[in-house]
């Protein structure tokens, strides 16, 4: 295989450079689904307390409403392999874009907490689809030498979406007088926060009209000539190299029929590689990262930070996440996937433990926990450092691995199962946190600390390095 962007001079070097630029733009366009994924997942952060006041619900109902998106995400992730193998990668992206747009309007104009919950479930289906199809597509159009960096664009888009939602939340709350439950024109500020998602949803639909179909899917459905054109544009090389790549894809596919769930069967119920993918997905969530993004505003208010300042702290957390993601993009194809995961697990264990220790010094006054300045600084530093370690490791690398680690003949189906596991774990963490926080804030962080520590040993024992391998070399 000719590696795009490798050593060369003259016309060949320019052609390879142009090919890398082209595939980067294609990958970035596909990663718009990740932006919507991040925005939709985190925008609720600024609206949580206002929703509770508007509909007068208790913590359990509020937690269920916040987490309901994740139940939809499980469904979306589970059906994406089936959709992607039958309708194609691009058509599947368009379906997600429509669902994002429709659910954004529904969430902004709810009649009750229960129809708001239903719209959040629908938005979750869109998130689940986008979370599977973007890394799958990017891995399938990317040259092996650059696949880690290009696949990392998915996570970069997610954290940019999270940051954008936090910025929008802060600005809208400020315009409404500092609180998300204040009126801003005909609607409350939190409704505008949710409605703003319509803009990136429409952009996502537009970009899906101009990017090419995955060459692996085109070969599967007998459109080899079109696959050759796409491979020539994104990987470079002459007719012989392209023909060899198509032959490699055909051999790796093994069968022209789409993969089914029963193709994932193996020892202990599933193939070992599928179990590894599911475990990676679960650990990515069980360390508690989305507690920071779903509940960070409420969390900081619970320790005495005013609402306006807590929204600003949430935006600061998102910026830290972006920094970590950029670091991972720079390193993932240089030092590999496994070392980054090990560093991240170790760092998350230490920083989560520090945060738990700081919260153990909170003083409860009525319904509010308060931290002194010194312990508040420790808590903020620990939580921010945790996000940094997560961003430079598990946040990026798990998506890279899921997009590339499975054999081609089962990739879409295995990716769907692994991602559905991720959303189930995400739902478990999200729905349980309000109750855990009310029980013992420090104790809840100790639980996440334990999962971070276990993840280190899991990677050490079970995860193989995939850096530099073509997708056709992945055999499980």
Tab-separated table of N, CA, C and O in Angstrom, residues 227-302:
chain	number	residue	atom	x	y	z
A	227	UNK	N	-15.433	2.358	-5.920
A	227	UNK	CA	-14.497	2.185	-4.803
A	227	UNK	C	-13.083	2.543	-5.229
A	227	UNK	O	-12.330	3.181	-4.481
A	228	UNK	N	-12.699	2.131	-6.448
A	228	UNK	CA	-11.368	2.453	-6.958
A	228	UNK	C	-11.154	3.950	-7.088
A	228	UNK	O	-10.066	4.459	-6.788
A	229	UNK	N	-12.184	4.671	-7.534
A	229	UNK	CA	-12.063	6.126	-7.658
A	229	UNK	C	-11.841	6.773	-6.287
A	229	UNK	O	-11.004	7.677	-6.139
A	230	UNK	N	-12.603	6.315	-5.282
A	230	UNK	CA	-12.446	6.881	-3.934
A	230	UNK	C	-11.067	6.565	-3.376
A	230	UNK	O	-10.382	7.441	-2.833
A	231	UNK	N	-10.619	5.307	-3.513
A	231	UNK	CA	-9.299	4.917	-3.017
A	231	UNK	C	-8.199	5.722	-3.700
A	231	UNK	O	-7.218	6.113	-3.063
A	232	UNK	N	-8.345	5.942	-4.999
A	232	UNK	CA	-7.349	6.727	-5.709
A	232	UNK	C	-7.248	8.146	-5.196
A	232	UNK	O	-6.162	8.724	-5.124
A	233	UNK	N	-8.406	8.703	-4.805
A	233	UNK	CA	-8.406	10.080	-4.312
A	233	UNK	C	-7.845	10.182	-2.900
A	233	UNK	O	-7.144	11.134	-2.580
A	234	UNK	N	-8.156	9.211	-2.049
A	234	UNK	CA	-7.787	9.359	-0.636
A	234	UNK	C	-6.484	8.661	-0.262
A	234	UNK	O	-5.843	9.041	0.720
A	235	UNK	N	-6.078	7.627	-1.014
A	235	UNK	CA	-4.856	6.907	-0.682
A	235	UNK	C	-3.753	7.099	-1.711
A	235	UNK	O	-2.592	6.799	-1.438
A	236	UNK	N	-4.105	7.575	-2.900
A	236	UNK	CA	-3.090	7.767	-3.931
A	236	UNK	C	-2.680	6.448	-4.569
A	236	UNK	O	-3.288	5.402	-4.358
A	237	UNK	N	-1.617	6.473	-5.364
A	237	UNK	CA	-1.125	5.260	-6.029
A	237	UNK	C	-1.725	5.104	-7.414
A	237	UNK	O	-2.742	5.712	-7.758
A	238	UNK	N	-1.109	4.245	-8.220
A	238	UNK	CA	-1.574	4.001	-9.575
A	238	UNK	C	-2.657	2.947	-9.618
A	238	UNK	O	-3.135	2.460	-8.597
A	239	UNK	N	-3.019	2.573	-10.857
A	239	UNK	CA	-4.096	1.605	-11.045
A	239	UNK	C	-3.772	0.264	-10.396
A	239	UNK	O	-4.657	-0.401	-9.845
A	240	UNK	N	-2.485	-0.152	-10.464
A	240	UNK	CA	-2.110	-1.444	-9.869
A	240	UNK	C	-2.303	-1.448	-8.366
A	240	UNK	O	-2.830	-2.411	-7.794
A	241	UNK	N	-1.864	-0.364	-7.720
A	241	UNK	CA	-2.007	-0.300	-6.266
A	241	UNK	C	-3.482	-0.285	-5.856
A	241	UNK	O	-3.880	-0.951	-4.890
A	242	UNK	N	-4.286	0.466	-6.597
A	242	UNK	CA	-5.710	0.535	-6.285
A	242	UNK	C	-6.361	-0.835	-6.474
A	242	UNK	O	-7.158	-1.282	-5.640
A	243	UNK	N	-6.029	-1.522	-7.578
A	243	UNK	CA	-6.584	-2.856	-7.834
A	243	UNK	C	-6.185	-3.830	-6.726
A	243	UNK	O	-6.987	-4.670	-6.300
A	244	UNK	N	-4.928	-3.714	-6.236
A	244	UNK	CA	-4.472	-4.585	-5.150
A	244	UNK	C	-5.246	-4.295	-3.863
A	244	UNK	O	-5.610	-5.212	-3.130
A	245	UNK	N	-5.518	-3.007	-3.595
A	245	UNK	CA	-6.274	-2.656	-2.387
A	245	UNK	C	-7.699	-3.217	-2.460
A	245	UNK	O	-8.237	-3.712	-1.471
A	246	UNK	N	-8.316	-3.141	-3.640
A	246	UNK	CA	-9.670	-3.668	-3.785
A	246	UNK	C	-9.667	-5.182	-3.585
A	246	UNK	O	-10.566	-5.740	-2.945
A	247	UNK	N	-8.648	-5.856	-4.110
A	247	UNK	CA	-8.538	-7.309	-3.908
A	247	UNK	C	-8.364	-7.637	-2.433
A	247	UNK	O	-8.953	-8.610	-1.922
A	248	UNK	N	-7.560	-6.835	-1.716
A	248	UNK	CA	-7.373	-7.047	-0.284
A	248	UNK	C	-8.692	-6.879	0.472
A	248	UNK	O	-9.005	-7.643	1.400
A	249	UNK	N	-9.464	-5.853	0.073
A	249	UNK	CA	-10.750	-5.604	0.734
A	249	UNK	C	-11.699	-6.776	0.497
A	249	UNK	O	-12.370	-7.253	1.420
A	250	UNK	N	-11.753	-7.265	-0.763
A	250	UNK	CA	-12.628	-8.393	-1.075
A	250	UNK	C	-12.258	-9.619	-0.234
A	250	UNK	O	-13.116	-10.317	0.294
A	251	UNK	N	-10.956	-9.861	-0.108
A	251	UNK	CA	-10.511	-11.026	0.656
A	251	UNK	C	-10.869	-10.878	2.131
A	251	UNK	O	-11.300	-11.822	2.789
A	252	UNK	N	-10.680	-9.661	2.656
A	252	UNK	CA	-10.972	-9.437	4.077
A	252	UNK	C	-12.464	-9.532	4.371
A	252	UNK	O	-12.864	-9.983	5.439
A	253	UNK	N	-13.286	-9.098	3.417
A	253	UNK	CA	-14.732	-9.177	3.617
A	253	UNK	C	-15.189	-10.623	3.785
A	253	UNK	O	-16.078	-10.919	4.575
A	254	UNK	N	-14.585	-11.519	2.998
A	254	UNK	CA	-14.885	-12.935	3.136
A	254	UNK	C	-16.241	-13.309	2.584
A	254	UNK	O	-16.410	-14.376	2.005
A	255	UNK	N	-17.211	-12.447	2.728
A	255	UNK	CA	-18.561	-12.719	2.238
A	255	UNK	C	-19.174	-11.410	1.795
A	255	UNK	O	-18.894	-10.356	2.354
A	256	UNK	N	-20.018	-11.478	0.779
A	256	UNK	CA	-20.651	-10.275	0.270
A	256	UNK	C	-21.872	-9.863	1.077
A	256	UNK	O	-22.395	-8.791	0.908
A	257	UNK	N	-22.365	-10.743	1.977
A	257	UNK	CA	-23.544	-10.388	2.743
A	257	UNK	C	-23.145	-9.535	3.953
A	257	UNK	O	-22.061	-9.674	4.508
A	258	UNK	N	-24.029	-8.631	4.387
A	258	UNK	CA	-23.744	-7.834	5.576
A	258	UNK	C	-23.608	-8.714	6.811
A	258	UNK	O	-24.237	-9.771	6.907
A	259	UNK	N	-22.775	-8.267	7.741
A	259	UNK	CA	-22.599	-9.023	8.987
A	259	UNK	C	-23.869	-8.971	9.820
A	259	UNK	O	-24.593	-7.985	9.822
A	260	UNK	N	-24.121	-10.057	10.554
A	260	UNK	CA	-25.248	-10.130	11.463
A	260	UNK	C	-24.733	-10.381	12.869
A	260	UNK	O	-23.590	-10.763	13.054
A	261	UNK	N	-25.605	-10.182	13.852
A	261	UNK	CA	-25.170	-10.349	15.233
A	261	UNK	C	-24.657	-11.760	15.489
A	261	UNK	O	-23.734	-11.954	16.278
A	262	UNK	N	-25.246	-12.764	14.821
A	262	UNK	CA	-24.785	-14.122	15.065
A	262	UNK	C	-23.362	-14.362	14.554
A	262	UNK	O	-22.709	-15.319	14.969
A	263	UNK	N	-22.877	-13.473	13.664
A	263	UNK	CA	-21.493	-13.591	13.201
A	263	UNK	C	-20.493	-13.208	14.285
A	263	UNK	O	-19.289	-13.434	14.143
A	264	UNK	N	-20.979	-12.606	15.374
A	264	UNK	CA	-20.104	-12.199	16.474
A	264	UNK	C	-19.943	-13.289	17.521
A	264	UNK	O	-19.199	-13.130	18.479
A	265	UNK	N	-20.640	-14.412	17.339
A	265	UNK	CA	-20.584	-15.475	18.335
A	265	UNK	C	-19.222	-16.129	18.400
A	265	UNK	O	-18.550	-16.307	17.385
A	266	UNK	N	-18.826	-16.493	19.606
A	266	UNK	CA	-17.558	-17.177	19.817
A	266	UNK	C	-17.545	-17.803	21.193
A	266	UNK	O	-18.601	-18.093	21.772
A	267	UNK	N	-16.356	-17.995	21.734
A	267	UNK	CA	-16.250	-18.535	23.086
A	267	UNK	C	-16.875	-17.572	24.087
A	267	UNK	O	-16.802	-16.356	23.940
A	268	UNK	N	-17.505	-18.126	25.111
A	268	UNK	CA	-18.165	-17.332	26.147
A	268	UNK	C	-19.233	-16.409	25.541
A	268	UNK	O	-19.461	-15.305	26.024
A	269	UNK	N	-19.839	-16.841	24.452
A	269	UNK	CA	-20.954	-16.105	23.866
A	269	UNK	C	-20.595	-15.216	22.708
A	269	UNK	O	-21.330	-15.113	21.734
A	270	UNK	N	-19.440	-14.531	22.790
A	270	UNK	CA	-19.015	-13.606	21.734
A	270	UNK	C	-17.538	-13.836	21.425
A	270	UNK	O	-16.795	-14.404	22.228
A	271	UNK	N	-17.122	-13.363	20.250
A	271	UNK	CA	-15.707	-13.426	19.903
A	271	UNK	C	-14.881	-12.619	20.915
A	271	UNK	O	-15.333	-11.577	21.402
A	272	UNK	N	-13.677	-13.069	21.255
A	272	UNK	CA	-12.858	-12.338	22.235
A	272	UNK	C	-12.660	-10.867	21.883
A	272	UNK	O	-12.696	-9.999	22.771
A	273	UNK	N	-12.460	-10.556	20.596
A	273	UNK	CA	-12.217	-9.166	20.203
A	273	UNK	C	-13.447	-8.308	20.471
A	273	UNK	O	-13.338	-7.125	20.791
A	274	UNK	N	-14.635	-8.908	20.378
A	274	UNK	CA	-15.861	-8.156	20.666
A	274	UNK	C	-15.956	-7.865	22.161
A	274	UNK	O	-16.332	-6.755	22.573
A	275	UNK	N	-15.597	-8.831	23.002
A	275	UNK	CA	-15.576	-8.600	24.455
A	275	UNK	C	-14.607	-7.474	24.812
A	275	UNK	O	-14.903	-6.628	25.670
A	276	UNK	N	-13.442	-7.455	24.153
A	276	UNK	CA	-12.459	-6.396	24.436
A	276	UNK	C	-13.034	-5.033	24.056
A	276	UNK	O	-12.907	-4.057	24.803
A	277	UNK	N	-13.681	-4.966	22.889
A	277	UNK	CA	-14.287	-3.710	22.472
A	277	UNK	C	-15.375	-3.247	23.423
A	277	UNK	O	-15.474	-2.050	23.753
A	278	UNK	N	-16.182	-4.179	23.893
A	278	UNK	CA	-17.240	-3.831	24.849
A	278	UNK	C	-16.646	-3.344	26.168
A	278	UNK	O	-17.151	-2.373	26.768
A	279	UNK	N	-15.578	-3.993	26.622
A	279	UNK	CA	-14.948	-3.574	27.880
A	279	UNK	C	-14.315	-2.193	27.758
A	279	UNK	O	-14.424	-1.359	28.670
A	280	UNK	N	-13.639	-1.933	26.627
A	280	UNK	CA	-13.087	-0.599	26.397
A	280	UNK	C	-14.177	0.462	26.468
A	280	UNK	O	-14.016	1.524	27.087
A	281	UNK	N	-15.307	0.171	25.810
A	281	UNK	CA	-16.421	1.110	25.804
A	281	UNK	C	-16.962	1.344	27.207
A	281	UNK	O	-17.269	2.479	27.593
A	282	UNK	N	-17.105	0.276	27.986
A	282	UNK	CA	-17.640	0.408	29.339
A	282	UNK	C	-16.709	1.228	30.231
A	282	UNK	O	-17.153	2.147	30.932
A	283	UNK	N	-15.414	0.907	30.208
A	283	UNK	CA	-14.471	1.639	31.056
A	283	UNK	C	-14.413	3.114	30.681
A	283	UNK	O	-14.216	3.976	31.550
A	284	UNK	N	-14.578	3.431	29.392
A	284	UNK	CA	-14.532	4.835	28.981
A	284	UNK	C	-15.584	5.664	29.719
A	284	UNK	O	-15.388	6.846	29.991
A	285	UNK	N	-16.710	5.026	30.084
A	285	UNK	CA	-17.784	5.739	30.769
A	285	UNK	C	-17.779	5.540	32.281
A	285	UNK	O	-18.139	6.448	33.035
A	286	UNK	N	-17.367	4.363	32.729
A	286	UNK	CA	-17.458	4.054	34.155
A	286	UNK	C	-16.486	4.853	35.018
A	286	UNK	O	-16.613	4.865	36.250
A	287	UNK	N	-15.506	5.529	34.383
A	287	UNK	CA	-14.632	6.416	35.148
A	287	UNK	C	-15.336	7.718	35.512
A	287	UNK	O	-14.794	8.533	36.261
A	288	UNK	N	-16.560	7.927	34.981
A	288	UNK	CA	-17.369	9.068	35.414
A	288	UNK	C	-17.185	10.348	34.633
A	288	UNK	O	-17.594	11.419	35.103
A	289	UNK	N	-16.637	10.268	33.422
A	289	UNK	CA	-16.348	11.503	32.686
A	289	UNK	C	-17.601	12.329	32.437
A	289	UNK	O	-17.571	13.560	32.510
A	290	UNK	N	-18.728	11.680	32.161
A	290	UNK	CA	-19.907	12.464	31.815
A	290	UNK	C	-20.600	13.074	33.016
A	290	UNK	O	-21.473	13.940	32.854
A	291	UNK	N	-20.205	12.675	34.214
A	291	UNK	CA	-20.649	13.407	35.398
A	291	UNK	C	-20.156	14.849	35.300
A	291	UNK	O	-20.862	15.802	35.646
A	292	UNK	N	-18.930	15.014	34.812
A	292	UNK	CA	-18.352	16.349	34.669
A	292	UNK	C	-19.152	17.169	33.668
A	292	UNK	O	-19.444	18.350	33.885
A	293	UNK	N	-19.542	16.552	32.529
A	293	UNK	CA	-20.171	17.313	31.460
A	293	UNK	C	-21.690	17.428	31.594
A	293	UNK	O	-22.272	18.411	31.161
A	294	UNK	N	-22.348	16.441	32.178
A	294	UNK	CA	-23.795	16.531	32.337
A	294	UNK	C	-24.193	17.332	33.570
A	294	UNK	O	-25.207	18.007	33.576
A	295	UNK	N	-23.381	17.219	34.623
A	295	UNK	CA	-23.787	17.792	35.902
A	295	UNK	C	-22.774	18.806	36.458
A	295	UNK	O	-22.874	19.189	37.611
A	296	UNK	N	-21.822	19.240	35.628
A	296	UNK	CA	-20.769	20.085	36.196
A	296	UNK	C	-21.315	21.396	36.751
A	296	UNK	O	-20.884	21.860	37.811
A	297	UNK	N	-22.270	22.008	36.047
A	297	UNK	CA	-22.837	23.253	36.551
A	297	UNK	C	-23.508	23.034	37.908
A	297	UNK	O	-23.257	23.765	38.869
A	298	UNK	N	-24.350	21.991	37.989
A	298	UNK	CA	-25.011	21.679	39.267
A	298	UNK	C	-24.002	21.281	40.331
A	298	UNK	O	-24.150	21.619	41.506
A	299	UNK	N	-22.954	20.562	39.915
A	299	UNK	CA	-21.938	20.108	40.862
A	299	UNK	C	-21.246	21.282	41.521
A	299	UNK	O	-21.111	21.333	42.746
A	300	UNK	N	-20.828	22.264	40.713
A	300	UNK	CA	-20.129	23.402	41.291
A	300	UNK	C	-21.065	24.272	42.116
A	300	UNK	O	-20.670	24.845	43.131
A	301	UNK	N	-22.338	24.360	41.705
A	301	UNK	CA	-23.297	25.090	42.530
A	301	UNK	C	-23.488	24.404	43.881
A	301	UNK	O	-23.700	25.062	44.900
A	302	UNK	N	-23.409	23.074	43.881
A	302	UNK	CA	-23.615	22.336	45.133
A	302	UNK	C	-22.496	22.579	46.131
A	302	UNK	O	-22.676	22.327	47.317
